[in-house]
Amino acid sequence: MDEDKLRIIEKTAYILSLVSILVWAATPESIQVLFKFASYIMLSLGFFMSGYLDRKEKSPILLVIAWVVITVNIF
């Protein structure tokens, strides 16, 4: 996969995560579990794709720390 396609997938995952969090705030608790799971999958996909992009400022340790913090906050 080339870098442009990975960037598009990464941005799409982040945008979908933000949209799902906004929708999650307005839904009943029984449906919120599905949104939590979907958010986790999309954020994980975004972070996974970020790890494969060639960036000078990329730090894998910070990427893992951010993923752990967001995962804990989702669940």
Short mmCIF file of C-alpha atoms in Angstrom, two decimals:
data_model
loop_
_atom_site.label_atom_id
_atom_site.label_comp_id
_atom_site.label_asym_id
_atom_site.label_seq_id
_atom_site.Cartn_x
_atom_site.Cartn_y
_atom_site.Cartn_z
CA MET A 1 0.00 0.00 0.00
CA ASP A 2 1.39 3.38 -0.82
CA GLU A 3 1.60 6.23 1.66
CA ASP A 4 -1.30 8.26 0.20
CA LYS A 5 -3.76 5.39 0.59
CA LEU A 6 -2.59 4.77 4.14
CA ARG A 7 -3.08 8.44 5.02
CA ILE A 8 -6.62 8.36 3.63
CA ILE A 9 -7.44 5.24 5.65
CA GLU A 10 -5.89 6.78 8.76
CA LYS A 11 -7.82 10.04 8.45
CA THR A 12 -11.05 8.16 7.74
CA ALA A 13 -10.59 6.06 10.87
CA TYR A 14 -10.00 9.14 13.02
CA ILE A 15 -13.00 11.00 11.57
CA LEU A 16 -15.28 7.99 12.03
CA SER A 17 -14.07 7.69 15.61
CA LEU A 18 -14.98 11.29 16.35
CA VAL A 19 -18.39 10.91 14.72
CA SER A 20 -19.11 7.72 16.65
CA ILE A 21 -18.19 9.41 19.94
CA LEU A 22 -20.58 12.27 19.20
CA VAL A 23 -23.39 9.86 18.31
CA TRP A 24 -22.54 7.72 21.35
CA ALA A 25 -23.15 10.68 23.66
CA ALA A 26 -26.76 10.91 22.44
CA THR A 27 -27.70 7.20 22.57
CA PRO A 28 -29.09 4.96 25.32
CA GLU A 29 -26.66 2.86 27.37
CA SER A 30 -27.60 -0.43 25.71
CA ILE A 31 -26.39 0.84 22.34
CA GLN A 32 -23.33 2.61 23.77
CA VAL A 33 -21.50 -0.72 24.10
CA LEU A 34 -21.59 -1.12 20.32
CA PHE A 35 -20.20 2.38 19.85
CA LYS A 36 -17.42 1.70 22.35
CA PHE A 37 -16.40 -1.40 20.44
CA ALA A 38 -16.59 0.40 17.07
CA SER A 39 -14.53 3.31 18.44
CA TYR A 40 -11.92 0.90 19.72
CA ILE A 41 -11.65 -0.84 16.34
CA MET A 42 -11.43 2.43 14.40
CA LEU A 43 -8.87 4.00 16.73
CA SER A 44 -6.79 0.84 16.72
CA LEU A 45 -6.90 0.80 12.93
CA GLY A 46 -5.83 4.44 12.81
CA PHE A 47 -2.93 3.90 15.18
CA PHE A 48 -1.91 0.70 13.38
CA MET A 49 -1.87 2.52 10.04
CA SER A 50 0.04 5.43 11.61
CA GLY A 51 2.78 3.03 12.57
CA TYR A 52 3.32 2.10 8.93
CA LEU A 53 3.56 5.64 7.59
CA ASP A 54 7.07 6.93 7.08
CA ARG A 55 7.28 10.10 9.15
CA LYS A 56 10.26 11.85 10.60
CA GLU A 57 8.45 12.95 13.77
CA LYS A 58 6.93 9.53 14.42
CA SER A 59 7.78 8.00 17.78
CA PRO A 60 6.54 4.42 18.28
CA ILE A 61 6.65 4.71 22.07
CA LEU A 62 4.41 7.79 22.06
CA LEU A 63 2.09 6.05 19.59
CA VAL A 64 1.70 3.05 21.92
CA ILE A 65 1.18 5.28 24.97
CA ALA A 66 -1.52 7.28 23.15
CA TRP A 67 -3.25 4.07 22.03
CA VAL A 68 -3.26 2.69 25.59
CA VAL A 69 -4.63 5.94 27.05
CA ILE A 70 -7.42 6.14 24.48
CA THR A 71 -8.27 2.45 24.93
CA VAL A 72 -8.55 2.90 28.70
CA ASN A 73 -10.75 5.97 28.25
CA ILE A 74 -13.06 4.16 25.83
CA PHE A 75 -13.66 1.25 28.18
#
